[in-house]
Amino acid sequence: MTDITKSPSAQDVKRQMRRQMLADFWFYFSENRGAVIGLWVFMALVLLAVFAPIFAPHGATEQYRDAFLVPPVWEEGGQWEFLLGTDAVGRDMLSRLIYGARFSLFIGVVVVGIAATTGVCIGLIAGYYRGAVDTIIMRIMDVILAFPSLLLALVMVAILGPGLLNAMIAIAIVLQPHFVRLTRASVLNERGKDYVTSARVAGASPFYLMTRTILPNCLGPVTVQATLSFSNAILDAAALGFLGMGAQPPTPEWGTMLAEAREFILRAWWVVTFPGLAILITVLAINLVGDGLRDALDPKMKRS
Amino acid sequence: MLGFILKRIALLLPTLLGITIVSFGFVRVLPGDPVLLMAGERGIKPERYQKLMEQFGYDRPIWEQYLDYLNQLLHGNLGNSLVTKQPVVTEFFTLFPATVELSICALLIAVSIGIPAGIIAASKRGSFWDQSLMGTALVGYSMPIFWWGLLLIIVFSGWLQWTPVSGRISLLYYFPDVTGFMLIDSLLSGQKGAFTSALSHLVLPSIVLATIPLAVIARQTRSAMLEVLGEDYVRTARAKGLSPTRVVGVHALRNAMIPVITVIGLSVGTLLAGAILTETIFSWPGIGKWMVDSISRRDYPVVQSGLLMIAIVVMVVNLLVDMTYGFINPRIRHD
């Protein structure tokens, strides 16, 4: 009976805990069938975007002078060379859509990256220091939130000048207050708890307290918000592109493609239908994942 | 109650001030000289440049300009459009009813379909109905509405030829503006077919604009109902032997409505943002299209003041929602 198993080191315990948390998370997440489907679709889109040159049968801006507005292959007059048809200047729709996935996902990643990191930092500061700092920050956020988001983004792009980069900056600024509010609320909730007090008594610096002690416990809602913002960013960027303020032609951005296609709406349905469908599928997949994440990360939902 | 209202208004003052700073700063942060910018590519003579600089006060310190701007605002002077030379306020109030009419119709559609859909989904949780309703709601929530509008135009205006493509009413009809709402004015005019024409112009834009609020309301109603249906008083009502319709429709619904009303109030911002896209697609002469057109025409006074007025409208509506909220739920008044 002296054969005691080696007591696990702290490192091992930590690793095991993390693994257990992941397993728990996956258990709740995978219960939601829609979320799993959304995740698969999303991963497929990422693959398409990354390997666009391999999947796309033609170049994104390559023009075929003898193939203007060719209908999709199943319609009368369709050609096998252009599965989803061509647009008004003879570019292959399918290839442009595949390359477009790159832009939309890139926009989502960059916008959420900027909005979430700045938003979380500002929210941490506001929630941790309280007082005047908090008041000033939150009043500024209120002002941003007072404007309809798309309108504010539109006006900002009008100031900065149309273009994809400026559109992304504008959308990030518009989405950021949500992260600030959310982080601040969870920090306010956490900072009075015993583990924070004990860490402070043990001599942790404010920076350590904010980033190492409190932040990890606020990440659940922030993750959900990030997913929602991801789909919002894609939608808003497409809307700006559609209004001529986002990515500029001939960029194969889906919203911009729609704007170019508008005049052919009654003559060639495919140039209008497919880019929008691509936006819808992408956004839907991300929102499905977002719903699953919310269910898996929200302790209130687990009990029910 | 009065104290509650006053407190809410006082809370809005800093935000209101912030909004004026944003709209004031708007022209100043534009790269380059505002007067040169307004002159455009044609250029401007030095004398005239000097005169305009003085007229707009751009040669004075920035804080003085801001105070002057506030003073102008308080006197209801929001500048003139560079294109039409009309006061921006006049233009805003001419176009605003069109947007309000569209938004009200959209909101009516969203509420009258969204709430029942949410109730059905919640009361039959996990069923086929629940899944298909909530699946549809998620599709609606993810919808790029500018594309959705184009699709509806293709199907209903192009293929079926049921509805017109754009505008508020057929050019065949002309009658004076009484209320600014085309549906009411066309009825008042008594002209045959005018009302039908106005209605057929309104249907597609309203559906498009309603899509996202509808999805949000349905989802919120469902989750609020689910929460309430688990409460003790609902179980008691059931145990008393009340019919399921009564339990769901009266006992649960009343309490579930509070978060739903918040969502409806919040969707006013969504509606105004959505109006930008919807009005552009359907050439609906409201403030959304006005803003987009002004941005592309570089009509900065309109953009500046339009932004300000839209923000104020959203704020006032949110305030009204807050007050309704206080009426429904007395606990909120006293916190």
mmCIF file of N, CA and C in Angstrom, chain B residues 45-129:
data_model
loop_
_atom_site.group_PDB
_atom_site.id
_atom_site.type_symbol
_atom_site.label_atom_id
_atom_site.label_comp_id
_atom_site.label_asym_id
_atom_site.label_seq_id
_atom_site.Cartn_x
_atom_site.Cartn_y
_atom_site.Cartn_z
ATOM 1 N N LYS B 45 -11.611 82.311 -55.932
ATOM 2 C CA LYS B 45 -10.776 83.525 -55.942
ATOM 3 C C LYS B 45 -10.374 83.881 -54.513
ATOM 4 N N PRO B 46 -9.163 84.470 -54.356
ATOM 5 C CA PRO B 46 -8.688 84.783 -53.002
ATOM 6 C C PRO B 46 -9.645 85.688 -52.229
ATOM 7 N N GLU B 47 -10.232 86.713 -52.899
ATOM 8 C CA GLU B 47 -11.116 87.646 -52.165
ATOM 9 C C GLU B 47 -12.327 86.907 -51.612
ATOM 10 N N ARG B 48 -12.896 86.079 -52.507
ATOM 11 C CA ARG B 48 -14.090 85.336 -52.128
ATOM 12 C C ARG B 48 -13.757 84.343 -51.017
ATOM 13 N N TYR B 49 -12.572 83.734 -51.132
ATOM 14 C CA TYR B 49 -12.105 82.795 -50.114
ATOM 15 C C TYR B 49 -12.080 83.480 -48.754
ATOM 16 N N GLN B 50 -11.466 84.704 -48.743
ATOM 17 C CA GLN B 50 -11.361 85.443 -47.499
ATOM 18 C C GLN B 50 -12.745 85.740 -46.929
ATOM 19 N N LYS B 51 -13.646 86.124 -47.821
ATOM 20 C CA LYS B 51 -14.989 86.511 -47.404
ATOM 21 C C LYS B 51 -15.726 85.298 -46.794
ATOM 22 N N LEU B 52 -15.571 84.173 -47.464
ATOM 23 C CA LEU B 52 -16.248 82.965 -46.973
ATOM 24 C C LEU B 52 -15.666 82.527 -45.636
ATOM 25 N N MET B 53 -14.331 82.631 -45.513
ATOM 26 C CA MET B 53 -13.687 82.262 -44.247
ATOM 27 C C MET B 53 -14.297 83.069 -43.105
ATOM 28 N N GLU B 54 -14.500 84.378 -43.374
ATOM 29 C CA GLU B 54 -15.069 85.225 -42.333
ATOM 30 C C GLU B 54 -16.532 84.902 -42.109
ATOM 31 N N GLN B 55 -17.241 84.665 -43.220
ATOM 32 C CA GLN B 55 -18.673 84.390 -43.114
ATOM 33 C C GLN B 55 -18.935 83.152 -42.264
ATOM 34 N N PHE B 56 -18.133 82.105 -42.488
ATOM 35 C CA PHE B 56 -18.327 80.879 -41.717
ATOM 36 C C PHE B 56 -17.588 80.912 -40.385
ATOM 37 N N GLY B 57 -16.739 81.935 -40.208
ATOM 38 C CA GLY B 57 -16.040 82.074 -38.933
ATOM 39 C C GLY B 57 -14.877 81.131 -38.761
ATOM 40 N N TYR B 58 -14.349 80.621 -39.874
ATOM 41 C CA TYR B 58 -13.265 79.656 -39.747
ATOM 42 C C TYR B 58 -11.950 80.297 -39.310
ATOM 43 N N ASP B 59 -11.907 81.642 -39.290
ATOM 44 C CA ASP B 59 -10.648 82.289 -38.913
ATOM 45 C C ASP B 59 -10.570 82.538 -37.413
ATOM 46 N N ARG B 60 -11.612 82.127 -36.687
ATOM 47 C CA ARG B 60 -11.596 82.359 -35.238
ATOM 48 C C ARG B 60 -11.157 81.107 -34.493
ATOM 49 N N PRO B 61 -10.809 81.240 -33.169
ATOM 50 C CA PRO B 61 -10.391 80.043 -32.420
ATOM 51 C C PRO B 61 -11.487 78.974 -32.398
ATOM 52 N N ILE B 62 -11.067 77.722 -32.281
ATOM 53 C CA ILE B 62 -11.991 76.612 -32.465
ATOM 54 C C ILE B 62 -13.103 76.595 -31.419
ATOM 55 N N TRP B 63 -12.783 76.925 -30.158
ATOM 56 C CA TRP B 63 -13.823 76.856 -29.123
ATOM 57 C C TRP B 63 -14.874 77.930 -29.350
ATOM 58 N N GLU B 64 -14.393 79.094 -29.874
ATOM 59 C CA GLU B 64 -15.328 80.172 -30.170
ATOM 60 C C GLU B 64 -16.293 79.724 -31.281
ATOM 61 N N GLN B 65 -15.705 79.019 -32.262
ATOM 62 C CA GLN B 65 -16.532 78.494 -33.354
ATOM 63 C C GLN B 65 -17.566 77.507 -32.829
ATOM 64 N N TYR B 66 -17.132 76.675 -31.869
ATOM 65 C CA TYR B 66 -18.051 75.667 -31.327
ATOM 66 C C TYR B 66 -19.204 76.335 -30.583
ATOM 67 N N LEU B 67 -18.861 77.345 -29.737
ATOM 68 C CA LEU B 67 -19.916 78.036 -28.995
ATOM 69 C C LEU B 67 -20.886 78.705 -29.964
ATOM 70 N N ASP B 68 -20.332 79.280 -31.011
ATOM 71 C CA ASP B 68 -21.152 79.908 -32.030
ATOM 72 C C ASP B 68 -22.089 78.876 -32.675
ATOM 73 N N TYR B 69 -21.499 77.696 -32.938
ATOM 74 C CA TYR B 69 -22.269 76.599 -33.536
ATOM 75 C C TYR B 69 -23.437 76.200 -32.626
ATOM 76 N N LEU B 70 -23.123 76.061 -31.321
ATOM 77 C CA LEU B 70 -24.176 75.715 -30.359
ATOM 78 C C LEU B 70 -25.272 76.766 -30.355
ATOM 79 N N ASN B 71 -24.844 78.025 -30.377
ATOM 80 C CA ASN B 71 -25.774 79.135 -30.368
ATOM 81 C C ASN B 71 -26.702 79.049 -31.591
ATOM 82 N N GLN B 72 -26.104 78.768 -32.745
ATOM 83 C CA GLN B 72 -26.894 78.618 -33.969
ATOM 84 C C GLN B 72 -27.896 77.469 -33.829
ATOM 85 N N LEU B 73 -27.419 76.366 -33.246
ATOM 86 C CA LEU B 73 -28.285 75.194 -33.083
ATOM 87 C C LEU B 73 -29.486 75.545 -32.224
ATOM 88 N N LEU B 74 -29.205 76.255 -31.112
ATOM 89 C CA LEU B 74 -30.283 76.589 -30.192
ATOM 90 C C LEU B 74 -31.305 77.497 -30.860
ATOM 91 N N HIS B 75 -30.866 78.252 -31.871
ATOM 92 C CA HIS B 75 -31.814 79.076 -32.599
ATOM 93 C C HIS B 75 -32.430 78.353 -33.781
ATOM 94 N N GLY B 76 -32.167 77.052 -33.840
ATOM 95 C CA GLY B 76 -32.784 76.263 -34.899
ATOM 96 C C GLY B 76 -32.158 76.487 -36.260
ATOM 97 N N ASN B 77 -30.970 77.055 -36.273
ATOM 98 C CA ASN B 77 -30.321 77.282 -37.553
ATOM 99 C C ASN B 77 -29.266 76.205 -37.789
ATOM 100 N N LEU B 78 -29.556 75.297 -38.698
ATOM 101 C CA LEU B 78 -28.625 74.196 -38.936
ATOM 102 C C LEU B 78 -27.950 74.301 -40.289
ATOM 103 N N GLY B 79 -27.945 75.463 -40.842
ATOM 104 C CA GLY B 79 -27.229 75.652 -42.100
ATOM 105 C C GLY B 79 -28.074 75.349 -43.314
ATOM 106 N N ASN B 80 -27.532 75.674 -44.485
ATOM 107 C CA ASN B 80 -28.242 75.435 -45.735
ATOM 108 C C ASN B 80 -27.516 74.385 -46.556
ATOM 109 N N SER B 81 -28.306 73.680 -47.355
ATOM 110 C CA SER B 81 -27.715 72.708 -48.266
ATOM 111 C C SER B 81 -26.915 73.439 -49.325
ATOM 112 N N LEU B 82 -25.745 72.896 -49.671
ATOM 113 C CA LEU B 82 -24.929 73.531 -50.703
ATOM 114 C C LEU B 82 -25.560 73.343 -52.071
ATOM 115 N N VAL B 83 -26.353 72.277 -52.224
ATOM 116 C CA VAL B 83 -26.898 71.955 -53.536
ATOM 117 C C VAL B 83 -28.213 72.680 -53.778
ATOM 118 N N THR B 84 -29.158 72.530 -52.848
ATOM 119 C CA THR B 84 -30.482 73.113 -53.082
ATOM 120 C C THR B 84 -30.622 74.511 -52.481
ATOM 121 N N LYS B 85 -29.638 74.919 -51.641
ATOM 122 C CA LYS B 85 -29.666 76.212 -50.944
ATOM 123 C C LYS B 85 -30.800 76.318 -49.914
ATOM 124 N N GLN B 86 -31.540 75.225 -49.745
ATOM 125 C CA GLN B 86 -32.631 75.224 -48.768
ATOM 126 C C GLN B 86 -32.049 75.039 -47.357
ATOM 127 N N PRO B 87 -32.733 75.570 -46.316
ATOM 128 C CA PRO B 87 -32.299 75.250 -44.954
ATOM 129 C C PRO B 87 -32.378 73.731 -44.726
ATOM 130 N N VAL B 88 -31.376 73.200 -44.049
ATOM 131 C CA VAL B 88 -31.341 71.751 -43.817
ATOM 132 C C VAL B 88 -32.557 71.305 -43.010
ATOM 133 N N VAL B 89 -32.981 72.153 -42.059
ATOM 134 C CA VAL B 89 -34.126 71.789 -41.220
ATOM 135 C C VAL B 89 -35.378 71.582 -42.072
ATOM 136 N N THR B 90 -35.586 72.506 -43.014
ATOM 137 C CA THR B 90 -36.760 72.384 -43.888
ATOM 138 C C THR B 90 -36.713 71.076 -44.657
ATOM 139 N N GLU B 91 -35.548 70.804 -45.246
ATOM 140 C CA GLU B 91 -35.419 69.566 -46.023
ATOM 141 C C GLU B 91 -35.674 68.354 -45.142
ATOM 142 N N PHE B 92 -35.104 68.393 -43.948
ATOM 143 C CA PHE B 92 -35.261 67.260 -43.041
ATOM 144 C C PHE B 92 -36.739 67.003 -42.776
ATOM 145 N N PHE B 93 -37.473 68.072 -42.441
ATOM 146 C CA PHE B 93 -38.867 67.837 -42.070
ATOM 147 C C PHE B 93 -39.765 67.550 -43.273
ATOM 148 N N THR B 94 -39.321 67.908 -44.481
ATOM 149 C CA THR B 94 -40.091 67.501 -45.658
ATOM 150 C C THR B 94 -39.928 66.006 -45.905
ATOM 151 N N LEU B 95 -38.714 65.525 -45.680
ATOM 152 C CA LEU B 95 -38.437 64.133 -46.025
ATOM 153 C C LEU B 95 -38.722 63.171 -44.882
ATOM 154 N N PHE B 96 -38.698 63.693 -43.665
ATOM 155 C CA PHE B 96 -38.821 62.825 -42.502
ATOM 156 C C PHE B 96 -40.102 61.991 -42.493
ATOM 157 N N PRO B 97 -41.276 62.565 -42.843
ATOM 158 C CA PRO B 97 -42.503 61.741 -42.805
ATOM 159 C C PRO B 97 -42.401 60.493 -43.666
ATOM 160 N N ALA B 98 -41.703 60.575 -44.799
ATOM 161 C CA ALA B 98 -41.573 59.395 -45.654
ATOM 162 C C ALA B 98 -40.854 58.277 -44.902
ATOM 163 N N THR B 99 -39.793 58.646 -44.189
ATOM 164 C CA THR B 99 -39.061 57.639 -43.427
ATOM 165 C C THR B 99 -39.897 57.117 -42.268
ATOM 166 N N VAL B 100 -40.632 58.036 -41.618
ATOM 167 C CA VAL B 100 -41.460 57.606 -40.495
ATOM 168 C C VAL B 100 -42.536 56.636 -40.973
ATOM 169 N N GLU B 101 -43.172 56.969 -42.092
ATOM 170 C CA GLU B 101 -44.218 56.096 -42.629
ATOM 171 C C GLU B 101 -43.659 54.699 -42.897
ATOM 172 N N LEU B 102 -42.506 54.675 -43.559
ATOM 173 C CA LEU B 102 -41.869 53.402 -43.878
ATOM 174 C C LEU B 102 -41.502 52.642 -42.599
ATOM 175 N N SER B 103 -40.933 53.363 -41.635
ATOM 176 C CA SER B 103 -40.493 52.702 -40.400
ATOM 177 C C SER B 103 -41.679 52.166 -39.606
ATOM 178 N N ILE B 104 -42.767 52.951 -39.552
ATOM 179 C CA ILE B 104 -43.934 52.488 -38.801
ATOM 180 C C ILE B 104 -44.482 51.218 -39.427
ATOM 181 N N CYS B 105 -44.605 51.215 -40.753
ATOM 182 C CA CYS B 105 -45.115 50.010 -41.413
ATOM 183 C C CYS B 105 -44.198 48.829 -41.151
ATOM 184 N N ALA B 106 -42.887 49.067 -41.238
ATOM 185 C CA ALA B 106 -41.936 47.982 -40.986
ATOM 186 C C ALA B 106 -42.077 47.471 -39.560
ATOM 187 N N LEU B 107 -42.205 48.410 -38.613
ATOM 188 C CA LEU B 107 -42.302 48.010 -37.215
ATOM 189 C C LEU B 107 -43.589 47.227 -36.963
ATOM 190 N N LEU B 108 -44.685 47.677 -37.619
ATOM 191 C CA LEU B 108 -45.956 46.950 -37.466
ATOM 192 C C LEU B 108 -45.806 45.513 -37.963
ATOM 193 N N ILE B 109 -45.180 45.361 -39.128
ATOM 194 C CA ILE B 109 -44.973 44.007 -39.652
ATOM 195 C C ILE B 109 -44.129 43.203 -38.671
ATOM 196 N N ALA B 110 -43.032 43.818 -38.213
ATOM 197 C CA ALA B 110 -42.098 43.104 -37.339
ATOM 198 C C ALA B 110 -42.782 42.657 -36.053
ATOM 199 N N VAL B 111 -43.576 43.564 -35.451
ATOM 200 C CA VAL B 111 -44.217 43.238 -34.182
ATOM 201 C C VAL B 111 -45.335 42.217 -34.379
ATOM 202 N N SER B 112 -46.150 42.436 -35.421
ATOM 203 C CA SER B 112 -47.331 41.579 -35.548
ATOM 204 C C SER B 112 -46.958 40.162 -35.986
ATOM 205 N N ILE B 113 -45.807 39.972 -36.592
ATOM 206 C CA ILE B 113 -45.382 38.616 -36.915
ATOM 207 C C ILE B 113 -44.380 38.097 -35.882
ATOM 208 N N GLY B 114 -43.489 38.969 -35.455
ATOM 209 C CA GLY B 114 -42.400 38.535 -34.577
ATOM 210 C C GLY B 114 -42.872 38.025 -33.233
ATOM 211 N N ILE B 115 -43.802 38.763 -32.599
ATOM 212 C CA ILE B 115 -44.240 38.348 -31.260
ATOM 213 C C ILE B 115 -44.996 37.018 -31.298
ATOM 214 N N PRO B 116 -46.014 36.874 -32.174
ATOM 215 C CA PRO B 116 -46.671 35.550 -32.233
ATOM 216 C C PRO B 116 -45.687 34.425 -32.563
ATOM 217 N N ALA B 117 -44.764 34.685 -33.482
ATOM 218 C CA ALA B 117 -43.797 33.638 -33.839
ATOM 219 C C ALA B 117 -42.979 33.225 -32.621
ATOM 220 N N GLY B 118 -42.557 34.207 -31.848
ATOM 221 C CA GLY B 118 -41.769 33.913 -30.653
ATOM 222 C C GLY B 118 -42.579 33.128 -29.635
ATOM 223 N N ILE B 119 -43.865 33.507 -29.477
ATOM 224 C CA ILE B 119 -44.717 32.818 -28.500
ATOM 225 C C ILE B 119 -44.923 31.364 -28.910
ATOM 226 N N ILE B 120 -45.219 31.163 -30.208
ATOM 227 C CA ILE B 120 -45.437 29.792 -30.684
ATOM 228 C C ILE B 120 -44.178 28.958 -30.466
ATOM 229 N N ALA B 121 -43.028 29.533 -30.841
ATOM 230 C CA ALA B 121 -41.775 28.796 -30.704
ATOM 231 C C ALA B 121 -41.524 28.423 -29.249
ATOM 232 N N ALA B 122 -41.787 29.371 -28.332
ATOM 233 C CA ALA B 122 -41.505 29.096 -26.922
ATOM 234 C C ALA B 122 -42.467 28.066 -26.354
ATOM 235 N N SER B 123 -43.747 28.168 -26.728
ATOM 236 C CA SER B 123 -44.703 27.261 -26.101
ATOM 237 C C SER B 123 -44.612 25.854 -26.686
ATOM 238 N N LYS B 124 -43.971 25.722 -27.836
ATOM 239 C CA LYS B 124 -43.752 24.380 -28.394
ATOM 240 C C LYS B 124 -42.257 24.126 -28.491
ATOM 241 N N ARG B 125 -41.555 24.393 -27.415
ATOM 242 C CA ARG B 125 -40.101 24.337 -27.419
ATOM 243 C C ARG B 125 -39.563 23.001 -27.926
ATOM 244 N N GLY B 126 -38.590 23.081 -28.855
ATOM 245 C CA GLY B 126 -37.931 21.881 -29.352
ATOM 246 C C GLY B 126 -38.695 21.190 -30.464
ATOM 247 N N SER B 127 -39.921 21.657 -30.729
ATOM 248 C CA SER B 127 -40.714 20.998 -31.766
ATOM 249 C C SER B 127 -40.243 21.417 -33.149
ATOM 250 N N PHE B 128 -40.862 20.814 -34.148
ATOM 251 C CA PHE B 128 -40.565 21.187 -35.527
ATOM 252 C C PHE B 128 -40.836 22.671 -35.751
ATOM 253 N N TRP B 129 -41.963 23.150 -35.173
ATOM 254 C CA TRP B 129 -42.337 24.554 -35.326
ATOM 255 C C TRP B 129 -41.279 25.468 -34.742
#
